[in-house]
């Protein structure tokens, strides 16, 4: 049995964990068919860990859903498979290639599949009848997210209307839906990037190895270091060279850049994050750079 | 010199949630921008984006409000509409700011931000002194039982750091605060623009001997604000693994809303009134010796009593009162007014039901505290005293005693939108 805490104080990480577990249980109790959107990145792994803790020793009472862009890092998929088999959860994969083949989405014939994730995801939600979808979004990530609720309502088109958000008070969440609507749930809204790393370190849980320093053949594009891969042909003037790098986020391999780093342990990553001068998305995500409202626009359409 | 951002690796850092209220003119955005900048919570790329936007709009200085105005319509209109949450940390504490707009038409946003706050920060412009707006902010924070209040007297640089200005505002505000419920008040003279008494002690105001704003935020004692006497455990979810390994496992999952729960405690399950004893309390795969707010745990009982979501576990001799007649202060949040005989859905802890509006006793003027008993409805952003009759008994405490078991939300049954927030009297 753990030691009695005489001061009845919880560390901030314990408080965040308790709040997130509360959200998971609330959703499992009130929604007919929740699903956890899993990208394989650190935030979705922290979500899985919290879900594991919320329902232990029962299995997580909902499926996990992954949008397969066809452009995911192989290392991320391996980690995903190990988590799925350890927890014994049901995995639903929504593939962009299949969606194109089946005529659900048009073949835009562009390498950036970021936008194609949206209709693929919305189709998977509708087809499976999911009424709530957990996402790993954090409010510290981006200023449109800073105003998003924990329970974020989506209409029958999957759209988010930032002006029509429901007030969210105390820890009383309103999960009411009409036919065809669904709710996005953000159980780690109040976590920062540093909290996520602290938690991964404390819990000793597996994350994809691309988060740690490794040798990789990369080239520079738009001020970011991109992986050499047949999926992302290099352009004129771009030079491939081997560098010591790591990734701060896991996204589409053609859009997610890495940073030069020698951080090979969680503790070293935490030190690096603590002194980082750029946000994780600003530094390494091509998809957020298009305009000041890039994230807000994608969110309105139904992005994560 | 900034804030020391060296990290505490022991993970014993604690958390302070605070709400700020004010308009652009009070310098609220400048103050928040400064707190974030000085604690290194703002990154280079965010600052560069804001500098570029300020320049392209032809501003003379970097508009820090652009850091916090997240939605396109807000940037276009140059106003903050919604509650925004911001994060920063110092070695001892992590801070969550609920940044809310200050105008009267956004009272509901301020109520939302204040609902989870340990501390409320009200800004006044030293040149103008207390305004109707600053009084309203204090009233709302007091209604929401935010236990700590800070009045930041800003723009002291524009009144020559004059002690007389500060003293007058201090005197006027403490006099006003006697009408409110403010257990802890600090009045701090600052200049957000030049940084006086924000993080660093001002050399311009030697007459002020109190803490700087940052020092106060870092050290204000919030642990004792929780109710550790009256055990309250709203059951959220029943865990039944139905696996061979945990065949007979039956755990009641929830977040402790009050008091301290221990194995061996004699408890009552409400509303059924069945009694039992706590056999063990678990947090994931660990047994714990006690559970207190805001821990999320799983409670086991010795007897096989019928417990389900919406029930509450409390001590036999100290339990909330099941009641279908609710007397509460309600903040109304939607355009169509609240009227007597109206039917709404209600959510209290983990319990759902329906409510009928029996009576609107009065509307509270949040600027003057005047009780208007003539009005028989509540408009958007208005607060009033309301009596409700519910379809199921709610297991309630007065909001003044417990902010979790004393609060509820009202939901429009047709639209599904949250339309009201209630604080139970008693």
XYZ file of C-alpha atoms in Angstrom:
730
model
C 0.000 0.000 0.000
C 1.333 3.442 -0.840
C 2.357 5.861 1.869
C -0.264 8.078 3.477
C 0.068 11.669 2.326
C -0.389 13.668 5.473
C -0.641 17.021 3.728
C -3.459 15.939 1.393
C -1.812 17.575 -1.563
C -1.539 16.172 -5.035
C 1.277 17.092 -7.386
C 0.140 18.954 -10.476
C 0.788 15.863 -12.606
C -1.442 13.793 -10.304
C -4.122 16.483 -10.527
C -3.972 16.455 -14.325
C -4.142 12.660 -14.329
C -7.177 12.665 -12.006
C -8.971 15.212 -14.198
C -8.290 13.212 -17.377
C -9.405 9.918 -15.801
C -12.601 11.645 -14.681
C -13.238 12.710 -18.300
C -12.634 9.198 -19.672
C -15.071 7.657 -17.198
C -17.669 10.340 -17.797
C -17.595 9.705 -21.548
C -17.658 5.913 -21.172
C -20.712 6.273 -18.928
C -22.675 8.766 -20.999
C -21.961 8.024 -24.654
C -23.265 5.069 -26.604
C -20.206 4.447 -28.732
C -16.981 6.316 -27.978
C -13.726 5.777 -29.832
C -10.176 6.939 -29.162
C -8.422 8.599 -32.093
C -4.910 7.245 -32.074
C -2.084 8.669 -34.141
C 0.751 6.788 -32.486
C 2.258 10.053 -31.302
C 3.135 10.809 -27.689
C -0.144 12.577 -26.896
C -2.306 9.706 -28.079
C -0.100 7.264 -26.157
C -0.613 9.291 -22.981
C -4.364 9.131 -23.692
C -4.216 5.351 -24.007
C -2.316 5.103 -20.737
C -4.928 7.258 -18.974
C -7.732 5.147 -20.434
C -5.959 2.014 -19.233
C -5.809 3.460 -15.717
C -9.396 4.732 -15.769
C -10.964 1.301 -16.294
C -8.395 -1.075 -14.792
C -8.658 -4.035 -14.300
C -11.356 -4.048 -16.992
C -10.259 -3.573 -20.579
C -10.695 -0.154 -22.155
C -14.430 -0.173 -23.024
C -14.091 1.334 -26.494
C -12.174 0.884 -29.756
C -9.264 2.904 -30.999
C -9.349 4.504 -34.421
C -6.389 5.305 -36.595
C -6.425 7.205 -39.852
C -3.895 5.495 -42.098
C -2.505 8.198 -44.368
C -0.216 5.737 -46.117
C 2.489 8.215 -45.094
C 3.000 7.199 -41.485
C 6.396 6.436 -39.994
C 6.888 2.636 -39.857
C 8.332 2.969 -36.334
C 5.096 4.597 -35.185
C 2.999 1.757 -36.568
C 5.163 -0.800 -34.744
C 4.653 0.978 -31.436
C 0.919 1.185 -32.111
C 0.716 -2.567 -32.668
C 2.526 -3.329 -29.417
C 0.143 -1.086 -27.429
C -2.904 -2.611 -29.093
C -1.776 -6.161 -28.342
C -0.759 -5.404 -24.726
C -4.102 -3.748 -23.901
C -6.205 -6.111 -26.000
C -8.186 -3.233 -27.495
C -10.038 -3.297 -30.774
C -8.278 -1.313 -33.519
C -10.222 0.293 -36.363
C -8.087 1.554 -39.248
C -9.545 4.128 -41.636
C -7.330 4.202 -44.680
C -7.130 7.168 -47.030
C -6.179 4.819 -49.891
C -9.320 2.750 -49.312
C -11.432 5.873 -49.074
C -10.092 7.018 -52.448
C -10.591 3.548 -53.952
C -14.166 3.405 -52.733
C -14.933 6.838 -54.088
C -15.612 8.277 -50.629
C -13.093 11.028 -51.190
C -11.773 12.408 -54.452
C -8.201 11.571 -55.404
C -6.605 14.960 -55.062
C -3.379 13.513 -56.457
C -1.339 15.645 -54.123
C 1.290 14.369 -51.783
C -0.128 16.336 -48.827
C -2.764 14.055 -47.467
C -3.381 16.216 -44.462
C -6.650 17.537 -45.833
C -7.719 14.075 -46.958
C -7.530 12.881 -43.361
C -10.599 14.969 -42.572
C -13.165 13.307 -44.886
C -11.617 9.887 -44.181
C -11.991 10.399 -40.455
C -15.515 11.811 -40.701
C -16.537 8.912 -42.904
C -15.139 6.389 -40.415
C -16.988 8.096 -37.557
C -20.250 8.059 -39.484
C -19.870 4.534 -40.832
C -19.106 3.064 -37.421
C -21.686 5.187 -35.634
C -19.174 6.632 -33.168
C -20.810 9.257 -30.979
C -17.703 10.507 -29.176
C -14.110 10.602 -30.385
C -11.240 11.227 -27.963
C -8.436 13.370 -29.362
C -5.026 14.210 -27.939
C -5.274 17.967 -28.594
C -3.836 20.255 -25.941
C -4.760 23.880 -25.384
C -1.135 24.976 -25.161
C -0.474 23.796 -28.714
C -2.059 26.555 -30.684
C -4.238 29.582 -30.005
C -7.419 28.272 -31.674
C -7.136 25.235 -29.427
C -6.756 27.487 -26.372
C -10.475 28.215 -26.644
C -11.732 24.751 -27.390
C -13.834 22.909 -24.832
C -13.043 19.491 -23.355
C -16.331 18.321 -24.913
C -16.273 19.878 -28.367
C -19.518 19.586 -30.255
C -19.580 18.649 -33.999
C -22.657 19.002 -36.169
C -23.862 16.388 -38.636
C -21.211 17.592 -41.102
C -18.504 17.073 -38.492
C -17.896 20.816 -38.312
C -16.776 22.818 -35.279
C -18.425 26.214 -34.792
C -16.147 28.236 -32.492
C -18.846 30.868 -31.949
C -21.459 28.351 -30.822
C -19.412 26.482 -28.208
C -21.254 25.331 -25.111
C -20.201 26.940 -21.860
C -18.231 24.419 -19.800
C -18.335 24.898 -16.044
C -16.800 23.102 -13.060
C -16.313 19.468 -14.041
C -19.874 19.163 -15.365
C -19.693 18.104 -18.995
C -22.682 18.301 -21.316
C -22.748 15.361 -23.732
C -26.139 15.927 -25.353
C -26.282 15.139 -29.066
C -28.777 15.050 -31.882
C -28.941 12.261 -34.419
C -25.858 12.298 -36.662
C -23.844 14.653 -34.465
C -20.829 13.647 -32.450
C -18.584 15.012 -29.759
C -14.825 15.396 -29.842
C -13.377 14.854 -26.408
C -10.040 16.306 -25.338
C -9.088 14.664 -22.042
C -5.584 16.178 -21.961
C -6.685 19.743 -22.780
C -4.919 21.131 -19.717
C -1.606 19.345 -20.224
C 1.405 21.115 -21.688
C 4.092 19.534 -23.850
C 6.299 19.353 -20.766
C 3.568 17.635 -18.712
C 3.239 14.988 -21.414
C 6.971 14.290 -21.290
C 7.049 14.285 -17.497
C 4.219 11.783 -17.492
C 5.819 9.498 -20.081
C 8.983 9.563 -17.975
C 7.138 8.891 -14.730
C 5.006 6.090 -16.130
C 7.891 4.512 -18.062
C 5.699 3.808 -21.083
C 6.744 3.009 -24.635
C 6.719 5.708 -27.298
C 7.956 5.461 -30.909
C 11.745 5.501 -31.060
C 11.794 8.374 -33.576
C 11.263 10.715 -30.597
C 14.786 9.838 -29.474
C 18.017 10.919 -31.094
C 19.069 8.826 -34.065
C 20.986 9.056 -37.360
C 18.774 9.877 -40.313
C 19.219 10.951 -43.928
C 17.505 14.328 -44.172
C 17.233 17.386 -46.362
C 16.217 20.940 -45.660
C 12.881 22.318 -46.910
C 11.164 25.530 -45.810
C 13.551 25.747 -42.875
C 12.649 22.258 -41.650
C 14.631 19.010 -41.771
C 12.647 16.385 -43.703
C 13.246 12.631 -43.952
C 14.564 11.144 -47.161
C 11.799 8.817 -48.390
C 10.444 7.761 -51.790
C 7.106 9.170 -50.573
C 8.583 12.644 -50.610
C 10.894 13.167 -53.613
C 13.564 15.780 -53.155
C 13.375 18.912 -55.245
C 16.049 20.712 -57.181
C 18.685 22.242 -54.971
C 17.847 20.095 -51.938
C 20.779 18.136 -50.552
C 20.404 14.925 -48.563
C 22.819 14.361 -45.709
C 22.995 12.240 -42.602
C 22.375 14.094 -39.350
C 21.716 13.324 -35.688
C 18.072 14.148 -35.212
C 14.859 13.394 -33.381
C 11.173 14.171 -33.974
C 9.075 16.358 -31.676
C 5.770 15.262 -33.223
C 4.630 12.248 -35.251
C 2.597 13.152 -38.306
C 2.605 12.657 -42.034
C 6.205 11.711 -43.002
C 6.136 14.189 -45.893
C 5.168 17.120 -43.679
C 6.754 16.354 -40.322
C 10.230 17.703 -39.849
C 12.809 16.672 -37.289
C 15.229 18.702 -35.218
C 18.926 18.184 -34.669
C 19.263 16.662 -31.242
C 21.385 14.328 -29.191
C 18.616 13.738 -26.617
C 18.390 9.971 -26.262
C 16.536 9.624 -22.950
C 13.278 11.066 -21.626
C 15.269 13.158 -19.140
C 17.352 14.655 -21.951
C 14.235 15.336 -23.999
C 12.651 17.074 -21.020
C 15.737 19.276 -20.647
C 15.563 20.093 -24.331
C 11.820 20.877 -24.284
C 12.248 23.032 -21.182
C 14.630 25.350 -23.007
C 13.066 25.079 -26.487
C 12.407 28.447 -28.034
C 9.923 27.314 -30.666
C 6.569 25.564 -30.296
C 6.547 21.935 -31.399
C 4.074 22.664 -34.185
C 5.714 25.868 -35.410
C 9.116 24.188 -35.562
C 8.251 20.947 -37.277
C 4.786 20.877 -38.779
C 4.334 22.039 -42.362
C 0.569 21.650 -42.040
C 0.249 24.426 -39.454
C 2.310 26.952 -41.316
C 0.054 27.873 -44.199
C -1.714 30.750 -42.489
C -2.272 32.296 -39.097
C -5.639 30.552 -38.916
C -4.502 27.243 -40.475
C -5.440 25.178 -37.431
C -8.736 26.974 -36.852
C -9.789 26.390 -40.473
C -8.943 22.689 -40.398
C -10.674 22.299 -37.033
C -13.868 23.858 -38.369
C -13.922 21.281 -41.136
C -13.582 18.458 -38.671
C -9.849 17.970 -38.081
C -8.731 16.364 -34.821
C 15.818 39.576 -15.067
C 12.992 37.110 -15.592
C 11.454 34.375 -13.523
C 13.698 31.499 -12.611
C 12.459 28.676 -14.808
C 14.752 25.974 -13.457
C 12.640 22.885 -13.162
C 11.763 20.923 -10.111
C 12.358 17.289 -10.961
C 10.623 15.891 -7.890
C 7.180 16.279 -9.515
C 5.824 17.801 -6.341
C 4.987 20.990 -8.156
C 1.433 22.060 -7.449
C -1.254 23.731 -9.486
C -2.986 27.091 -9.291
C -5.941 27.866 -11.514
C -6.740 31.546 -11.744
C -9.239 33.615 -13.665
C -8.554 37.066 -15.034
C -11.166 39.557 -15.983
C -10.859 42.854 -17.696
C -11.001 44.596 -21.024
C -8.232 45.638 -23.388
C -8.160 49.079 -21.789
C -7.259 47.732 -18.364
C -4.030 46.287 -19.722
C -5.061 42.714 -19.051
C -3.543 41.327 -22.225
C -0.337 43.211 -21.550
C -0.199 41.732 -18.064
C -0.841 38.173 -19.233
C 1.616 38.630 -22.082
C 4.202 39.745 -19.544
C 3.597 36.786 -17.218
C 3.890 34.392 -20.146
C 6.948 36.113 -21.605
C 8.780 36.333 -18.290
C 8.102 32.692 -17.455
C 9.247 31.680 -20.945
C 5.839 30.218 -21.803
C 5.811 32.144 -25.068
C 7.950 30.821 -27.834
C 10.002 32.633 -30.435
C 7.742 31.678 -33.321
C 4.644 32.883 -31.477
C 6.294 36.198 -30.638
C 7.594 36.630 -34.197
C 4.111 36.025 -35.615
C 2.661 38.651 -33.288
C 5.404 41.155 -34.108
C 4.835 40.664 -37.842
C 1.069 41.108 -37.491
C 1.476 44.231 -35.345
C 3.819 45.717 -37.926
C 1.550 44.908 -40.849
C -1.349 46.571 -39.047
C 0.766 49.678 -38.537
C 0.863 49.542 -34.714
C 3.599 51.442 -32.916
C 4.266 48.598 -30.496
C 3.900 44.821 -30.406
C 0.303 44.113 -29.474
C 0.532 41.301 -26.932
C -3.235 40.886 -27.093
C -2.649 39.136 -30.412
C -1.011 36.321 -28.484
C -4.203 35.554 -26.690
C -6.914 36.336 -29.214
C -7.165 32.944 -30.836
C -10.184 33.018 -33.079
C -10.290 34.730 -36.436
C -13.416 36.717 -35.570
C -11.709 37.973 -32.416
C -8.674 39.132 -34.330
C -10.882 40.793 -36.905
C -12.925 42.610 -34.308
C -9.999 43.241 -31.972
C -11.884 41.898 -28.946
C -11.754 38.787 -26.809
C -15.050 36.917 -26.979
C -14.437 33.569 -25.413
C -12.672 32.021 -22.446
C -9.090 31.143 -23.368
C -6.859 28.948 -21.295
C -3.144 29.707 -20.951
C -0.382 27.833 -19.237
C 2.876 28.734 -17.604
C 5.028 27.358 -14.850
C 7.638 28.406 -12.348
C 9.766 25.904 -10.392
C 7.140 25.432 -7.686
C 3.878 25.833 -9.455
C 2.062 25.317 -12.679
C -0.519 27.966 -13.551
C -3.650 27.644 -15.635
C -5.133 31.017 -16.526
C -8.764 31.212 -17.557
C -8.641 34.449 -19.495
C -12.121 35.918 -19.804
C -13.569 39.009 -21.450
C -14.731 41.736 -19.107
C -17.772 43.392 -20.652
C -21.210 42.829 -19.175
C -22.396 40.976 -22.286
C -19.777 38.345 -21.545
C -20.721 37.693 -17.913
C -21.408 34.049 -18.755
C -17.820 33.630 -19.980
C -16.512 35.083 -16.767
C -18.734 32.778 -14.731
C -17.361 29.860 -16.743
C -13.748 30.879 -16.157
C -14.341 31.514 -12.462
C -16.079 28.166 -11.878
C -12.796 26.279 -11.658
C -10.563 29.069 -10.344
C -8.704 29.082 -7.024
C -7.933 32.759 -7.444
C -9.477 35.674 -9.281
C -7.466 38.570 -10.635
C -9.296 41.864 -11.176
C -7.536 44.714 -12.917
C -8.285 48.371 -12.413
C -6.798 51.354 -14.169
C -5.184 53.557 -11.485
C -6.257 56.667 -13.375
C -9.917 55.723 -13.287
C -10.148 54.008 -9.940
C -12.898 51.511 -9.235
C -15.411 51.299 -12.035
C -18.737 49.574 -12.382
C -16.891 46.887 -14.322
C -14.321 46.149 -11.601
C -17.087 45.924 -8.999
C -18.990 43.513 -11.215
C -15.931 41.321 -11.606
C -15.474 41.147 -7.853
C -19.168 40.311 -7.374
C -19.019 37.429 -9.866
C -15.834 36.002 -8.356
C -17.438 36.177 -4.940
C -20.666 34.512 -6.146
C -18.609 31.706 -7.655
C -16.796 31.367 -4.314
C -13.359 31.880 -5.753
C -11.477 31.793 -2.444
C -8.653 34.245 -3.249
C -9.028 37.643 -4.822
C -6.322 39.935 -6.144
C -7.040 43.509 -7.123
C -4.205 44.667 -9.351
C -4.071 48.453 -9.532
C -2.502 48.831 -12.955
C -0.888 51.745 -14.795
C 0.685 53.136 -11.615
C 3.336 54.670 -13.898
C 0.653 56.975 -15.303
C -0.192 58.400 -11.860
C 3.453 58.956 -10.915
C 3.428 55.898 -8.636
C 1.434 57.979 -6.184
C 0.626 56.190 -2.936
C -2.475 58.350 -2.416
C -4.052 56.935 -5.582
C -3.418 53.388 -4.395
C -4.657 54.118 -0.853
C -7.899 55.585 -2.137
C -8.630 52.580 -4.375
C -7.658 50.236 -1.539
C -10.005 51.992 0.892
C -12.888 52.115 -1.547
C -12.506 48.478 -2.563
C -12.151 46.997 0.932
C -15.278 48.895 1.918
C -17.142 47.432 -1.067
C -15.741 43.940 -0.374
C -17.388 43.806 3.053
C -20.668 43.240 1.188
C -19.138 40.269 -0.611
C -17.727 36.938 0.392
C -14.005 37.484 -0.008
C -12.001 35.328 2.410
C -8.618 36.489 1.127
C -7.837 39.790 -0.568
C -4.582 41.277 -1.821
C -4.355 44.716 -3.447
C -1.184 45.128 -5.503
C -0.018 48.324 -7.270
C 1.570 47.402 -10.607
C 2.544 48.592 -14.033
C 2.078 45.742 -16.482
C 3.721 47.730 -19.267
C 6.943 48.524 -17.408
C 6.836 45.461 -15.181
C 6.652 47.179 -11.780
C 5.626 44.682 -9.068
C 4.678 42.078 -11.654
C 7.669 39.784 -11.318
C 10.209 42.168 -9.875
C 9.721 44.503 -6.959
C 9.232 48.071 -8.110
C 11.828 50.642 -7.159
C 9.285 53.317 -7.935
C 6.964 52.398 -5.073
C 9.077 52.055 -1.917
C 5.918 52.778 0.112
C 4.442 49.402 -0.890
C 5.663 46.533 1.276
C 3.371 43.723 0.089
C 4.226 40.947 -2.341
C 4.729 41.308 -6.086
C 1.962 39.777 -8.171
C 4.134 36.821 -9.215
C 5.277 36.172 -5.670
C 1.690 36.140 -4.480
C 0.567 33.779 -7.270
C 3.435 31.445 -6.448
C 2.864 31.370 -2.704
C -0.849 31.806 -2.055
C -1.948 28.785 -0.049
C -4.721 26.908 -1.855
C -4.470 23.378 -0.442
C -6.713 24.211 2.514
C -9.493 25.585 0.306
C -10.867 22.104 -0.288
C -13.382 20.526 2.044
C -11.497 17.687 3.751
C -14.196 17.042 6.364
C -17.344 15.993 4.524
C -16.718 12.828 2.525
C -18.489 12.922 -0.838
C -17.934 10.369 -3.601
C -20.251 10.642 -6.622
C -20.184 7.290 -8.431
C -19.295 7.766 -12.076
C -18.901 4.299 -13.438
C -19.094 0.722 -12.175
C -16.043 -1.333 -13.133
C -16.857 -5.008 -13.734
C -14.094 -6.665 -15.773
C -15.996 -9.906 -16.429
C -12.657 -11.668 -16.921
C -11.468 -14.952 -15.379
C -8.705 -13.199 -13.477
C -11.006 -10.591 -11.890
C -14.182 -12.586 -11.797
C -15.786 -11.053 -8.696
C -14.326 -7.592 -9.098
C -16.875 -4.830 -8.606
C -15.399 -1.355 -8.174
C -17.060 2.028 -7.998
C -15.091 4.558 -10.001
C -15.258 8.280 -9.390
C -13.495 11.455 -8.367
C -13.532 12.397 -4.678
C -15.589 15.580 -4.307
C -14.996 16.146 -0.599
C -13.513 14.759 2.580
C -11.108 11.879 3.068
C -12.122 8.272 2.373
C -10.338 5.364 4.066
C -10.738 1.594 4.090
C -12.855 0.645 7.113
C -15.019 3.786 6.916
C -18.710 3.168 7.512
C -20.516 4.630 4.543
C -23.999 5.201 3.214
C -24.999 4.942 -0.419
C -27.471 7.618 -1.488
C -30.240 7.885 -2.434
C -30.979 4.251 -1.414
C -29.676 4.740 2.140
C -27.984 1.317 2.234
C -24.959 1.169 4.499
C -21.663 -0.690 4.187
C -17.955 -0.337 4.834
C -15.168 0.625 2.437
C -13.067 -2.527 1.979
C -10.355 -1.008 -0.192
C -9.539 1.951 -2.411
C -7.522 1.578 -5.576
C -5.710 3.898 -7.934
C -4.970 1.860 -11.051
C -3.201 -1.314 -9.779
C -2.228 0.147 -6.387
C -4.168 0.140 -3.141
C -4.156 3.504 -1.403
C -4.549 4.240 2.313
C -6.834 7.188 1.708
C -8.448 9.182 -1.030
C -9.127 12.931 -1.003
C -10.133 15.599 -3.553
C -9.471 15.687 -6.472
C -8.258 12.052 -6.678
C -9.877 9.743 -9.245
C -10.044 6.308 -7.599
C -11.996 3.057 -7.448
C -13.802 2.263 -4.196
C -14.787 -1.236 -3.053
C -17.484 -1.964 -0.475
C -17.637 -4.951 1.890
C -21.259 -5.754 1.155
C -22.866 -6.531 -2.137
C -25.142 -3.473 -2.161
C -26.731 -2.044 -5.265
C -24.670 0.928 -6.426
C -24.823 2.592 -9.824
C -23.848 5.766 -11.635
C -25.465 8.817 -10.107
C -25.334 7.424 -6.578
C -23.236 9.097 -3.931
C -21.115 7.436 -1.255
C -20.863 9.493 1.955
C -20.306 8.919 5.683
C -23.225 7.502 7.673
C -23.293 10.460 10.042
C -22.362 13.096 7.505
C -24.264 12.825 4.255
C -25.758 15.360 1.826
C -29.482 15.955 1.809
C -31.454 14.311 -1.005
C -33.733 17.025 -2.308
C -36.106 17.676 -5.188
C -36.585 21.322 -4.284
C -33.548 23.359 -5.199
C -32.942 26.972 -4.253
C -30.027 28.386 -6.214
C -28.349 31.371 -7.801
C -28.516 30.814 -11.551
C -26.470 32.525 -14.244
C -28.486 32.462 -17.477
C -26.432 31.965 -20.632
C -28.688 32.054 -23.662
C -30.697 34.688 -25.535
C -34.201 33.330 -24.884
C -34.947 34.313 -21.254
C -35.467 31.909 -18.359
C -39.100 31.967 -17.292
C -41.249 30.369 -14.598
C -42.800 26.993 -15.557
C -39.961 26.338 -18.019
C -38.667 22.740 -18.129
C -34.981 21.975 -18.515
C -32.549 19.101 -18.207
C -30.283 19.285 -15.170
C -26.894 17.720 -14.462
C -25.602 17.617 -10.892
C -22.410 15.635 -10.115
C -22.960 12.394 -12.048
C -26.722 12.618 -11.811
C -29.073 13.633 -14.605
C -32.696 14.655 -14.322
C -35.241 17.231 -15.372
C -36.102 20.456 -13.635
C -39.121 22.719 -13.576
C -38.671 26.420 -12.828
C -41.011 27.088 -9.889
C -40.109 30.694 -9.270
C -37.650 33.434 -10.078
C -37.327 35.211 -6.750
C -35.166 38.096 -7.876
C -32.637 39.263 -10.395
C -29.340 40.393 -8.930
C -27.850 43.568 -10.347
C -24.206 42.515 -10.486
C -23.070 46.119 -10.554
C -24.893 47.355 -7.478
C -25.948 44.119 -5.691
C -29.518 45.434 -5.830
C -32.178 42.681 -5.821
C -34.838 43.331 -8.400
C -37.949 41.440 -7.293
C -40.179 42.873 -9.985
C -38.541 41.089 -12.908
C -40.017 37.671 -13.484
C -37.499 36.414 -15.963
C -33.733 36.195 -16.424
C -32.114 37.440 -19.634
C -28.819 36.353 -21.098
C -25.855 37.138 -18.806
C -28.169 37.850 -15.884
C -27.927 36.205 -12.480
C -30.872 35.571 -10.189
C -32.249 33.496 -7.389
C -34.339 30.627 -8.718
C -36.380 27.782 -7.216
C -36.472 24.497 -9.097
C -38.376 21.240 -8.663
C -36.516 18.196 -10.021
C -37.752 14.805 -11.224
C -35.099 12.939 -9.214
C -33.694 13.806 -5.796
C -30.315 15.539 -6.084
C -27.695 14.858 -3.400
C -26.773 18.419 -2.645
C -24.626 20.542 -0.383
C -24.647 24.317 -0.254
C -22.262 25.723 -2.876
C -20.590 27.709 -0.101
C -19.548 24.397 1.454
C -18.648 22.378 -1.610
C -18.222 23.746 -5.130
C -18.656 20.270 -6.670
C -21.732 18.965 -4.865
C -23.210 22.482 -4.714
C -23.206 23.220 -8.456
C -25.260 22.131 -11.453
C -25.825 22.978 -15.104
C -29.106 23.450 -16.947
C -29.482 22.146 -20.482
C -32.079 23.074 -23.082
C -33.785 19.822 -23.954
C -34.489 20.778 -27.557
C -31.114 22.180 -28.581
C -28.892 20.291 -26.133
C -27.045 23.522 -25.315
C -25.882 24.419 -21.798
C -28.076 27.401 -20.911
C -27.615 27.900 -17.182
C -25.173 27.461 -14.309
C -26.469 27.048 -10.789
C -25.028 27.470 -7.305
C -27.116 25.969 -4.534
C -28.054 28.151 -1.565
C -28.220 26.963 1.997
